[in-house]
PDB file of C-alpha atoms in Angstrom:
ATOM      1  CA  CYS M   1       0.000   0.000   0.000  1.00  0.00           C
ATOM      2  CA  ILE M   2       1.352   3.448  -0.938  1.00  0.00           C
ATOM      3  CA  ASN M   3       1.602   5.991   1.884  1.00  0.00           C
ATOM      4  CA  SER M   4       1.920   9.172  -0.203  1.00  0.00           C
ATOM      5  CA  LEU M   5       2.266  11.673   2.636  1.00  0.00           C
ATOM      6  CA  GLU M   6       4.993   9.613   4.314  1.00  0.00           C
ATOM      7  CA  SER M   7       6.808   8.630   1.080  1.00  0.00           C
ATOM      8  CA  THR M   8       6.717   4.957   2.054  1.00  0.00           C
ATOM      9  CA  VAL M   9       5.234   1.679   0.855  1.00  0.00           C
ATOM     10  CA  THR M  10       3.840  -0.885   3.282  1.00  0.00           C
ATOM     11  CA  LEU M  11       4.194  -4.572   2.403  1.00  0.00           C
ATOM     12  CA  ILE M  12       1.372  -6.747   3.755  1.00  0.00           C
ATOM     13  CA  ALA M  13       1.418 -10.554   3.917  1.00  0.00           C
ATOM     14  CA  VAL M  14      -1.675 -11.723   2.020  1.00  0.00           C
ATOM     15  CA  ASP M  15      -2.064 -14.909   4.062  1.00  0.00           C
ATOM     16  CA  THR M  16      -2.255 -13.061   7.427  1.00  0.00           C
ATOM     17  CA  PHE M  17      -2.966  -9.435   6.411  1.00  0.00           C
ATOM     18  CA  VAL M  18      -0.131  -8.395   8.725  1.00  0.00           C
ATOM     19  CA  SER M  19       2.247  -5.580   7.803  1.00  0.00           C
ATOM     20  CA  ILE M  20       5.707  -7.075   7.289  1.00  0.00           C
ATOM     21  CA  ALA M  21       7.639  -3.914   6.351  1.00  0.00           C
ATOM     22  CA  THR M  22       7.314  -0.209   5.666  1.00  0.00           C
ATOM     23  CA  VAL M  23       9.824   0.811   3.027  1.00  0.00           C
ATOM     24  CA  PRO M  24      11.025   4.382   2.380  1.00  0.00           C
ATOM     25  CA  VAL M  25      10.746   5.410  -1.275  1.00  0.00           C
ATOM     26  CA  GLY M  26      11.149   8.684  -3.161  1.00  0.00           C
ATOM     27  CA  GLU M  27       9.012  11.712  -2.399  1.00  0.00           C
ATOM     28  CA  GLY M  28       5.488  11.577  -3.823  1.00  0.00           C
ATOM     29  CA  PRO M  29       4.964   7.868  -4.529  1.00  0.00           C
ATOM     30  CA  SER M  30       2.142   7.638  -7.060  1.00  0.00           C
ATOM     31  CA  SER M  31       2.111   4.129  -8.528  1.00  0.00           C
ATOM     32  CA  ILE M  32       3.239   0.617  -7.650  1.00  0.00           C
ATOM     33  CA  THR M  33       3.488  -2.490  -9.797  1.00  0.00           C
ATOM     34  CA  ALA M  34       4.391  -6.102  -9.128  1.00  0.00           C
ATOM     35  CA  MET M  35       7.450  -7.270 -11.039  1.00  0.00           C
ATOM     36  CA  PRO M  36       8.098 -10.756 -12.391  1.00  0.00           C
ATOM     37  CA  GLY M  37       9.955 -12.699  -9.721  1.00  0.00           C
ATOM     38  CA  GLY M  38       8.174 -11.130  -6.767  1.00  0.00           C
ATOM     39  CA  GLY M  39       9.560  -7.602  -6.447  1.00  0.00           C
ATOM     40  CA  PHE M  40       7.835  -4.245  -6.721  1.00  0.00           C
ATOM     41  CA  ALA M  41       8.554  -0.987  -8.555  1.00  0.00           C
ATOM     42  CA  VAL M  42       7.289   2.340  -7.187  1.00  0.00           C
ATOM     43  CA  ALA M  43       7.117   5.575  -9.213  1.00  0.00           C
ATOM     44  CA  SER M  44       7.798   8.685  -7.118  1.00  0.00           C
ATOM     45  CA  ALA M  45       6.571  11.781  -8.947  1.00  0.00           C
ATOM     46  CA  PHE M  46       8.221  14.486  -6.833  1.00  0.00           C
ATOM     47  CA  ALA M  47      11.592  12.693  -6.688  1.00  0.00           C
ATOM     48  CA  ASP M  48      11.754  11.797 -10.415  1.00  0.00           C
ATOM     49  CA  SER M  49      12.693   8.277  -9.359  1.00  0.00           C
ATOM     50  CA  VAL M  50      11.585   4.658  -9.363  1.00  0.00           C
ATOM     51  CA  SER M  51      12.299   2.505  -6.301  1.00  0.00           C
ATOM     52  CA  LEU M  52      12.787  -1.247  -6.705  1.00  0.00           C
ATOM     53  CA  ILE M  53      11.783  -3.308  -3.659  1.00  0.00           C
ATOM     54  CA  ASP M  54      12.823  -6.892  -3.021  1.00  0.00           C
ATOM     55  CA  PRO M  55      10.277  -8.208  -0.467  1.00  0.00           C
ATOM     56  CA  THR M  56      12.898 -10.571   0.972  1.00  0.00           C
ATOM     57  CA  GLN M  57      15.124  -7.564   1.781  1.00  0.00           C
ATOM     58  CA  PRO M  58      12.743  -4.580   1.970  1.00  0.00           C
ATOM     59  CA  ALA M  59      15.150  -2.384   3.963  1.00  0.00           C
ATOM     60  CA  GLN M  60      17.474  -2.325   0.936  1.00  0.00           C
ATOM     61  CA  ALA M  61      15.234  -0.713  -1.713  1.00  0.00           C
ATOM     62  CA  PHE M  62      17.187   0.459  -4.766  1.00  0.00           C
ATOM     63  CA  ALA M  63      16.357   3.876  -6.236  1.00  0.00           C
ATOM     64  CA  ILE M  64      16.760   4.629  -9.926  1.00  0.00           C
ATOM     65  CA  GLU M  65      17.252   8.414  -9.944  1.00  0.00           C
ATOM     66  CA  ASN M  66      16.405  10.949 -12.697  1.00  0.00           C
ATOM     67  CA  VAL M  67      14.123   8.469 -14.440  1.00  0.00           C
ATOM     68  CA  SER M  68      12.098  11.127 -16.226  1.00  0.00           C
ATOM     69  CA  SER M  69      10.160  14.261 -15.478  1.00  0.00           C
ATOM     70  CA  VAL M  70       7.372  13.504 -12.967  1.00  0.00           C
ATOM     71  CA  PRO M  71       7.010   9.716 -13.278  1.00  0.00           C
ATOM     72  CA  ASN M  72       3.481   8.785 -12.263  1.00  0.00           C
ATOM     73  CA  VAL M  73       2.826   5.225 -13.517  1.00  0.00           C
ATOM     74  CA  VAL M  74       5.006   2.110 -13.744  1.00  0.00           C
ATOM     75  CA  ALA M  75       4.354  -1.238 -15.403  1.00  0.00           C
ATOM     76  CA  ALA M  76       6.545  -4.324 -15.573  1.00  0.00           C
ATOM     77  CA  SER M  77       6.936  -7.265 -17.895  1.00  0.00           C
ATOM     78  CA  GLU M  78       9.590  -9.943 -18.145  1.00  0.00           C
ATOM     79  CA  GLY M  79      12.822  -7.997 -18.516  1.00  0.00           C
ATOM     80  CA  LEU M  80      11.329  -4.510 -18.988  1.00  0.00           C
ATOM     81  CA  LEU M  81      10.062  -1.682 -16.786  1.00  0.00           C
ATOM     82  CA  ALA M  82       7.903   1.023 -18.397  1.00  0.00           C
ATOM     83  CA  VAL M  83       7.531   4.479 -16.817  1.00  0.00           C
ATOM     84  CA  ALA M  84       4.853   6.973 -17.861  1.00  0.00           C
ATOM     85  CA  THR M  85       5.337  10.663 -17.074  1.00  0.00           C
ATOM     86  CA  ARG M  86       3.201  13.776 -16.688  1.00  0.00           C
ATOM     87  CA  SER M  87       5.766  16.096 -18.280  1.00  0.00           C
ATOM     88  CA  PRO M  88       8.112  15.718 -21.222  1.00  0.00           C
ATOM     89  CA  ALA M  89      11.584  14.537 -20.232  1.00  0.00           C
TER      90      ALA M  89
END
């Protein structure tokens, strides 16, 4: 679940509905997508970044900086990550 005001993402175990981690991401998270293999990608509009989260090591999210101008939607397929923006790059 995206916590926009806190710039975090909360991971919840679907079998117990218990929060397992709250992960810091870039400022203004606006979209999250599940990636093949079990990870997540989060677009952060105000930070111009995409954070990659490995649920087995959520404290070590990897940020891809300067992705584009105001990224607001991410989508993933096998081997590719697509980022849609609100402004031209």
